[in-house]
PDB file of C-alpha atoms in Angstrom:
ATOM      1  CA  MET A   1       4.736  -4.813 -19.446  1.00 32.00           C
ATOM      2  CA  GLN A   2       1.845  -3.370 -17.481  1.00 45.00           C
ATOM      3  CA  VAL A   3       1.304  -6.630 -15.607  1.00 50.00           C
ATOM      4  CA  ALA A   4       5.020  -6.958 -14.869  1.00 61.00           C
ATOM      5  CA  GLY A   5       5.145  -3.339 -13.698  1.00 85.00           C
ATOM      6  CA  TRP A   6       2.096  -3.831 -11.495  1.00 85.00           C
ATOM      7  CA  THR A   7       3.575  -6.974  -9.966  1.00 87.00           C
ATOM      8  CA  LYS A   8       6.895  -5.208  -9.398  1.00 90.00           C
ATOM      9  CA  LEU A   9       5.124  -2.343  -7.647  1.00 91.00           C
ATOM     10  CA  LYS A  10       3.233  -4.780  -5.424  1.00 91.00           C
ATOM     11  CA  THR A  11       6.457  -6.617  -4.614  1.00 91.00           C
ATOM     12  CA  GLN A  12       8.168  -3.381  -3.586  1.00 92.00           C
ATOM     13  CA  LEU A  13       5.240  -2.342  -1.402  1.00 92.00           C
ATOM     14  CA  VAL A  14       5.131  -5.766   0.267  1.00 92.00           C
ATOM     15  CA  GLU A  15       8.874  -5.569   0.969  1.00 91.00           C
ATOM     16  CA  GLN A  16       8.364  -2.114   2.486  1.00 90.00           C
ATOM     17  CA  GLY A  17       5.641  -3.510   4.733  1.00 89.00           C
ATOM     18  CA  ALA A  18       2.992  -1.213   3.243  1.00 89.00           C
ATOM     19  CA  LEU A  19       0.990  -3.886   1.377  1.00 92.00           C
ATOM     20  CA  ASP A  20      -0.315  -7.261   2.546  1.00 92.00           C
ATOM     21  CA  LYS A  21       1.407 -10.150   0.753  1.00 91.00           C
ATOM     22  CA  PHE A  22      -2.039 -11.631   0.034  1.00 91.00           C
ATOM     23  CA  PHE A  23      -2.266  -9.455  -3.064  1.00 90.00           C
ATOM     24  CA  LEU A  24       0.937 -10.977  -4.424  1.00 86.00           C
ATOM     25  CA  GLU A  25      -0.109 -14.538  -3.582  1.00 85.00           C
ATOM     26  CA  ALA A  26      -3.587 -14.084  -5.082  1.00 80.00           C
ATOM     27  CA  GLY A  27      -2.038 -12.925  -8.347  1.00 68.00           C
ATOM     28  CA  GLU A  28       0.244 -15.963  -8.413  1.00 66.00           C
ATOM     29  CA  MET A  29      -2.736 -18.236  -7.741  1.00 65.00           C
ATOM     30  CA  GLN A  30      -4.571 -16.820 -10.744  1.00 59.00           C
ATOM     31  CA  GLU A  31      -1.519 -17.303 -12.954  1.00 52.00           C
ATOM     32  CA  THR A  32      -0.960 -20.923 -11.865  1.00 47.00           C
ATOM     33  CA  GLY A  33      -4.636 -21.901 -11.836  1.00 52.00           C
ATOM     34  CA  ALA A  34      -4.591 -22.589  -8.095  1.00 55.00           C
ATOM     35  CA  LEU A  35      -7.866 -20.710  -7.729  1.00 56.00           C
ATOM     36  CA  ALA A  36      -9.548 -23.971  -8.671  1.00 55.00           C
ATOM     37  CA  ASP A  37      -7.716 -25.833  -5.904  1.00 58.00           C
ATOM     38  CA  PHE A  38     -10.674 -26.073  -3.551  1.00 58.00           C
ATOM     39  CA  THR A  39     -12.195 -29.234  -2.138  1.00 61.00           C
ATOM     40  CA  ILE A  40     -15.945 -29.601  -1.766  1.00 60.00           C
ATOM     41  CA  PRO A  41     -17.835 -32.560  -0.247  1.00 62.00           C
ATOM     42  CA  ASP A  42     -18.496 -35.391  -2.659  1.00 60.00           C
ATOM     43  CA  GLU A  43     -22.109 -35.312  -3.719  1.00 69.00           C
ATOM     44  CA  ALA A  44     -24.138 -37.317  -6.166  1.00 75.00           C
ATOM     45  CA  TYR A  45     -24.578 -35.380  -9.395  1.00 79.00           C
ATOM     46  CA  PHE A  46     -27.145 -36.819 -11.770  1.00 83.00           C
ATOM     47  CA  PRO A  47     -25.981 -36.440 -15.375  1.00 84.00           C
ATOM     48  CA  LEU A  48     -29.492 -36.145 -16.782  1.00 85.00           C
ATOM     49  CA  LEU A  49     -30.358 -32.958 -14.857  1.00 89.00           C
ATOM     50  CA  ILE A  50     -29.006 -30.983 -17.763  1.00 89.00           C
ATOM     51  CA  GLU A  51     -31.230 -27.896 -17.580  1.00 92.00           C
ATOM     52  CA  THR A  52     -30.775 -27.596 -13.805  1.00 92.00           C
ATOM     53  CA  TYR A  53     -27.000 -27.935 -13.980  1.00 91.00           C
ATOM     54  CA  LEU A  54     -26.717 -25.533 -16.902  1.00 93.00           C
ATOM     55  CA  ARG A  55     -28.611 -22.904 -14.967  1.00 94.00           C
ATOM     56  CA  GLU A  56     -26.727 -23.508 -11.721  1.00 94.00           C
ATOM     57  CA  ALA A  57     -23.291 -23.700 -13.365  1.00 94.00           C
ATOM     58  CA  SER A  58     -24.017 -20.427 -15.113  1.00 95.00           C
ATOM     59  CA  SER A  59     -24.954 -18.816 -11.792  1.00 96.00           C
ATOM     60  CA  HIS A  60     -21.795 -20.137 -10.155  1.00 95.00           C
ATOM     61  CA  LEU A  61     -19.622 -18.744 -12.943  1.00 95.00           C
ATOM     62  CA  ASP A  62     -21.414 -15.388 -12.863  1.00 96.00           C
ATOM     63  CA  ARG A  63     -20.576 -15.136  -9.187  1.00 95.00           C
ATOM     64  CA  VAL A  64     -16.976 -16.184  -9.874  1.00 93.00           C
ATOM     65  CA  LEU A  65     -16.614 -13.292 -12.303  1.00 94.00           C
ATOM     66  CA  SER A  66     -18.286 -10.923  -9.833  1.00 96.00           C
ATOM     67  CA  TYR A  67     -15.983 -11.988  -6.983  1.00 94.00           C
ATOM     68  CA  ARG A  68     -12.950 -11.688  -9.231  1.00 92.00           C
ATOM     69  CA  ARG A  69     -13.969  -8.157 -10.215  1.00 94.00           C
ATOM     70  CA  GLU A  70     -14.472  -7.156  -6.573  1.00 95.00           C
ATOM     71  CA  MET A  71     -11.098  -8.656  -5.633  1.00 93.00           C
ATOM     72  CA  ARG A  72      -9.464  -6.676  -8.408  1.00 92.00           C
ATOM     73  CA  GLU A  73     -11.082  -3.464  -7.195  1.00 95.00           C
ATOM     74  CA  LEU A  74      -9.887  -4.157  -3.642  1.00 95.00           C
ATOM     75  CA  GLU A  75      -6.380  -4.849  -4.924  1.00 93.00           C
ATOM     76  CA  ILE A  76      -6.314  -1.530  -6.787  1.00 93.00           C
ATOM     77  CA  LEU A  77      -7.520   0.260  -3.656  1.00 93.00           C
ATOM     78  CA  ALA A  78      -4.941  -1.478  -1.480  1.00 94.00           C
ATOM     79  CA  VAL A  79      -2.014  -0.813  -3.836  1.00 94.00           C
ATOM     80  CA  ARG A  80      -2.984   2.827  -4.349  1.00 93.00           C
ATOM     81  CA  THR A  81      -3.388   3.375  -0.602  1.00 92.00           C
ATOM     82  CA  ALA A  82      -0.045   1.690   0.154  1.00 92.00           C
ATOM     83  CA  ALA A  83       1.777   3.620  -2.586  1.00 92.00           C
ATOM     84  CA  GLU A  84       0.328   6.923  -1.378  1.00 91.00           C
ATOM     85  CA  TYR A  85       1.359   6.117   2.202  1.00 89.00           C
ATOM     86  CA  VAL A  86       4.948   5.323   1.204  1.00 90.00           C
ATOM     87  CA  LEU A  87       5.142   8.430  -0.990  1.00 89.00           C
ATOM     88  CA  GLN A  88       3.729  10.630   1.768  1.00 87.00           C
ATOM     89  CA  GLN A  89       6.217   9.268   4.292  1.00 86.00           C
ATOM     90  CA  GLU A  90       9.111   9.903   1.905  1.00 86.00           C
ATOM     91  CA  GLN A  91       7.901  13.399   1.048  1.00 86.00           C
ATOM     92  CA  THR A  92       7.378  14.272   4.703  1.00 85.00           C
ATOM     93  CA  GLU A  93      10.932  13.190   5.493  1.00 85.00           C
ATOM     94  CA  ALA A  94      12.318  15.148   2.533  1.00 86.00           C
ATOM     95  CA  ASN A  95      10.302  18.242   3.465  1.00 85.00           C
ATOM     96  CA  LEU A  96      11.708  18.128   7.001  1.00 85.00           C
ATOM     97  CA  LYS A  97      15.294  17.960   5.734  1.00 86.00           C
ATOM     98  CA  LEU A  98      14.618  20.785   3.280  1.00 85.00           C
ATOM     99  CA  ALA A  99      13.059  22.960   5.994  1.00 85.00           C
ATOM    100  CA  VAL A 100      16.046  22.387   8.317  1.00 85.00           C
ATOM    101  CA  ILE A 101      18.485  23.253   5.517  1.00 82.00           C
ATOM    102  CA  ARG A 102      16.607  26.492   4.874  1.00 83.00           C
ATOM    103  CA  LEU A 103      17.242  27.547   8.465  1.00 81.00           C
ATOM    104  CA  ARG A 104      20.893  27.948   7.416  1.00 83.00           C
ATOM    105  CA  ALA A 105      22.235  27.107  10.873  1.00 79.00           C
ATOM    106  CA  ALA A 106      25.660  26.104   9.526  1.00 80.00           C
ATOM    107  CA  GLN A 107      26.069  29.415   7.679  1.00 81.00           C
ATOM    108  CA  THR A 108      25.015  31.377  10.786  1.00 78.00           C
ATOM    109  CA  ARG A 109      27.475  29.438  12.928  1.00 80.00           C
ATOM    110  CA  THR A 110      30.281  30.150  10.443  1.00 80.00           C
ATOM    111  CA  GLU A 111      29.452  33.853  10.413  1.00 79.00           C
ATOM    112  CA  GLN A 112      29.380  33.971  14.222  1.00 74.00           C
ATOM    113  CA  THR A 113      32.814  32.339  14.368  1.00 80.00           C
ATOM    114  CA  ALA A 114      34.143  34.960  11.966  1.00 74.00           C
ATOM    115  CA  GLN A 115      32.682  37.785  14.067  1.00 72.00           C
ATOM    116  CA  ASP A 116      34.206  36.301  17.219  1.00 73.00           C
ATOM    117  CA  LYS A 117      37.596  36.213  15.554  1.00 72.00           C
ATOM    118  CA  ALA A 118      37.165  39.804  14.377  1.00 71.00           C
ATOM    119  CA  ALA A 119      36.236  40.944  17.888  1.00 69.00           C
ATOM    120  CA  LYS A 120      39.358  39.280  19.310  1.00 74.00           C
ATOM    121  CA  ALA A 121      41.506  40.849  16.605  1.00 71.00           C
ATOM    122  CA  PHE A 122      40.120  44.317  17.324  1.00 69.00           C
ATOM    123  CA  GLN A 123      40.652  43.717  21.065  1.00 72.00           C
ATOM    124  CA  ALA A 124      44.389  43.879  20.568  1.00 65.00           C
ATOM    125  CA  GLY A 125      44.137  47.050  18.463  1.00 59.00           C
ATOM    126  CA  SER A 126      44.185  50.707  19.379  1.00 60.00           C
ATOM    127  CA  ALA A 127      41.336  52.761  20.780  1.00 57.00           C
ATOM    128  CA  GLU A 128      40.425  53.831  17.266  1.00 62.00           C
ATOM    129  CA  VAL A 129      39.180  50.307  16.460  1.00 67.00           C
ATOM    130  CA  ALA A 130      37.179  49.900  19.658  1.00 68.00           C
ATOM    131  CA  GLY A 131      33.999  50.677  17.725  1.00 68.00           C
ATOM    132  CA  PHE A 132      34.710  47.888  15.287  1.00 67.00           C
ATOM    133  CA  ARG A 133      35.260  45.532  18.238  1.00 68.00           C
ATOM    134  CA  GLU A 134      31.870  46.445  19.644  1.00 69.00           C
ATOM    135  CA  LEU A 135      30.233  45.970  16.256  1.00 72.00           C
ATOM    136  CA  ALA A 136      31.801  42.526  15.880  1.00 69.00           C
ATOM    137  CA  SER A 137      30.819  41.537  19.417  1.00 75.00           C
ATOM    138  CA  GLY A 138      27.254  42.747  18.851  1.00 74.00           C
ATOM    139  CA  ALA A 139      27.013  40.841  15.577  1.00 75.00           C
ATOM    140  CA  SER A 140      28.306  37.711  17.303  1.00 72.00           C
ATOM    141  CA  SER A 141      25.691  38.035  20.042  1.00 78.00           C
ATOM    142  CA  ARG A 142      22.939  38.557  17.483  1.00 80.00           C
ATOM    143  CA  LEU A 143      24.102  35.520  15.521  1.00 76.00           C
ATOM    144  CA  GLY A 144      24.200  33.514  18.748  1.00 79.00           C
ATOM    145  CA  GLN A 145      20.560  34.383  19.358  1.00 83.00           C
ATOM    146  CA  ASP A 146      19.772  33.478  15.755  1.00 79.00           C
ATOM    147  CA  LEU A 147      21.355  30.072  16.327  1.00 81.00           C
ATOM    148  CA  ALA A 148      19.303  29.537  19.466  1.00 85.00           C
ATOM    149  CA  ASP A 149      16.132  30.487  17.600  1.00 82.00           C
ATOM    150  CA  THR A 150      17.146  28.240  14.699  1.00 84.00           C
ATOM    151  CA  ALA A 151      17.684  25.301  17.035  1.00 86.00           C
ATOM    152  CA  ALA A 152      14.273  25.870  18.611  1.00 87.00           C
ATOM    153  CA  GLU A 153      12.626  26.138  15.204  1.00 86.00           C
ATOM    154  CA  ALA A 154      14.366  22.991  13.991  1.00 87.00           C
ATOM    155  CA  GLN A 155      13.105  21.112  17.051  1.00 89.00           C
ATOM    156  CA  LEU A 156       9.563  22.330  16.416  1.00 88.00           C
ATOM    157  CA  LEU A 157       9.812  21.175  12.799  1.00 86.00           C
ATOM    158  CA  LYS A 158      10.988  17.734  13.971  1.00 88.00           C
ATOM    159  CA  ASP A 159       8.148  17.528  16.502  1.00 89.00           C
ATOM    160  CA  ILE A 160       5.607  18.424  13.819  1.00 87.00           C
ATOM    161  CA  HIS A 161       7.167  15.857  11.487  1.00 86.00           C
ATOM    162  CA  GLN A 162       7.026  13.179  14.185  1.00 87.00           C
ATOM    163  CA  ARG A 163       3.370  13.872  14.974  1.00 88.00           C
ATOM    164  CA  ASP A 164       2.521  13.827  11.270  1.00 85.00           C
ATOM    165  CA  SER A 165       4.383  10.541  10.773  1.00 85.00           C
ATOM    166  CA  ASP A 166       2.683   8.996  13.804  1.00 85.00           C
ATOM    167  CA  TYR A 167      -0.717  10.053  12.484  1.00 82.00           C
ATOM    168  CA  GLN A 168       0.009   8.602   9.061  1.00 83.00           C
ATOM    169  CA  ARG A 169       1.163   5.350  10.659  1.00 85.00           C
ATOM    170  CA  LEU A 170      -1.927   5.078  12.842  1.00 83.00           C
ATOM    171  CA  TYR A 171      -4.108   5.850   9.843  1.00 82.00           C
ATOM    172  CA  ALA A 172      -2.333   3.172   7.800  1.00 83.00           C
ATOM    173  CA  ASP A 173      -2.741   0.614  10.601  1.00 85.00           C
ATOM    174  CA  ARG A 174      -6.493   0.584   9.921  1.00 86.00           C
ATOM    175  CA  HIS A 175      -5.703  -1.463   6.841  1.00 85.00           C
ATOM    176  CA  LYS A 176      -4.290  -4.247   9.027  1.00 88.00           C
ATOM    177  CA  GLU A 177      -6.923  -4.228  11.763  1.00 89.00           C
ATOM    178  CA  PRO A 178      -9.085  -7.394  11.718  1.00 90.00           C
ATOM    179  CA  GLY A 179     -12.706  -6.660  10.885  1.00 91.00           C
ATOM    180  CA  ASN A 180     -11.981  -3.114   9.714  1.00 91.00           C
ATOM    181  CA  ALA A 181     -13.638  -2.174   6.428  1.00 90.00           C
ATOM    182  CA  HIS A 182     -10.283  -0.710   5.361  1.00 91.00           C
ATOM    183  CA  ASN A 183      -8.619  -4.112   5.711  1.00 94.00           C
ATOM    184  CA  TYR A 184      -8.707  -4.797   1.986  1.00 93.00           C
ATOM    185  CA  ALA A 185      -6.634  -7.980   2.233  1.00 93.00           C
ATOM    186  CA  GLU A 186      -9.061  -9.561   4.711  1.00 94.00           C
ATOM    187  CA  ARG A 187     -12.059  -8.648   2.556  1.00 94.00           C
ATOM    188  CA  ALA A 188     -10.348  -9.958  -0.580  1.00 93.00           C
ATOM    189  CA  GLY A 189      -9.498 -13.195   1.250  1.00 92.00           C
ATOM    190  CA  ILE A 190     -13.179 -13.780   2.020  1.00 93.00           C
ATOM    191  CA  LEU A 191     -14.047 -13.167  -1.616  1.00 93.00           C
ATOM    192  CA  LEU A 192     -11.328 -15.594  -2.698  1.00 91.00           C
ATOM    193  CA  LYS A 193     -12.844 -18.389  -0.621  1.00 91.00           C
ATOM    194  CA  LEU A 194     -16.292 -17.704  -2.075  1.00 93.00           C
ATOM    195  CA  LEU A 195     -14.824 -17.609  -5.578  1.00 92.00           C
ATOM    196  CA  GLN A 196     -13.041 -20.931  -5.089  1.00 90.00           C
ATOM    197  CA  GLN A 197     -16.189 -22.515  -3.705  1.00 91.00           C
ATOM    198  CA  ASP A 198     -18.386 -21.388  -6.582  1.00 93.00           C
ATOM    199  CA  PHE A 199     -15.735 -22.374  -9.110  1.00 91.00           C
ATOM    200  CA  ALA A 200     -15.483 -25.860  -7.584  1.00 89.00           C
ATOM    201  CA  PHE A 201     -19.281 -26.339  -7.698  1.00 91.00           C
ATOM    202  CA  ALA A 202     -19.384 -25.082 -11.284  1.00 92.00           C
ATOM    203  CA  GLN A 203     -16.628 -27.516 -12.203  1.00 89.00           C
ATOM    204  CA  LYS A 204     -18.474 -30.479 -10.653  1.00 89.00           C
ATOM    205  CA  LYS A 205     -21.723 -29.607 -12.415  1.00 91.00           C
ATOM    206  CA  CYS A 206     -19.966 -29.111 -15.733  1.00 90.00           C
ATOM    207  CA  GLN A 207     -18.435 -32.558 -15.350  1.00 88.00           C
ATOM    208  CA  ALA A 208     -21.918 -33.961 -14.706  1.00 89.00           C
ATOM    209  CA  LEU A 209     -23.194 -32.073 -17.768  1.00 89.00           C
ATOM    210  CA  ASN A 210     -20.424 -33.592 -19.848  1.00 88.00           C
ATOM    211  CA  SER A 211     -21.474 -37.058 -18.716  1.00 88.00           C
ATOM    212  CA  GLY A 212     -25.135 -36.266 -19.399  1.00 88.00           C
ATOM    213  CA  PHE A 213     -24.501 -35.053 -22.944  1.00 85.00           C
ATOM    214  CA  THR A 214     -22.407 -38.153 -23.574  1.00 87.00           C
ATOM    215  CA  LEU A 215     -25.211 -40.424 -22.355  1.00 85.00           C
ATOM    216  CA  ILE A 216     -27.876 -38.671 -24.414  1.00 85.00           C
ATOM    217  CA  TYR A 217     -26.008 -37.800 -27.600  1.00 80.00           C
ATOM    218  CA  GLY A 218     -23.258 -40.371 -27.569  1.00 79.00           C
ATOM    219  CA  ARG A 219     -20.476 -37.833 -27.568  1.00 76.00           C
ATOM    220  CA  SER A 220     -18.922 -35.291 -25.230  1.00 72.00           C
ATOM    221  CA  PRO A 221     -19.413 -31.563 -25.923  1.00 70.00           C
ATOM    222  CA  GLN A 222     -15.650 -31.319 -25.548  1.00 64.00           C
ATOM    223  CA  HIS A 223     -15.291 -33.186 -28.826  1.00 60.00           C
ATOM    224  CA  ALA A 224     -18.146 -31.575 -30.690  1.00 54.00           C
TER     225      ALA A 224
END
């Protein structure tokens, strides 16, 4: 379940453009065994160099495990960074909407309309209600100023949101810039090539070892 959940998260982030698809493809390569699909130049391997090949094959495989561990660490970094970026973008957008709602512009506009109607109604009344007309007109003017201030504040909030979003986007672009240390996919790709190369050499030397043991002992270690 954890693997499936991790893969699903990576898939979502790739679809959202926040994560490089390399981290999905690398996972598929490990599952299908394609990590070993690497061609090295044909060389003569002498089956009787058993001690040399044992030592070298062991070194190759140690490096394979080291590269795999580093790739995994880069994948975790990349996924966490991408997930945090997406979450931050969503939260920033939600916070903007919430802040605009709290300005209560619609309620102020409704109240101003009611005061305007009251002022017009008092206009047709007697002199005794003139004070109420003035109160309604004053309230309408005050609410009109509140609406103007609300509109200005809403625009400032949108400007701040836009600058924050632009900064987040520029910051996230570092992870796609060639040669940047934050480009985790590029770094993992280099490690993948080294891993495949060492794995291929280890495989060739293990095949030579198998032939050597067969020559010396008359049987393959595979069938021991």
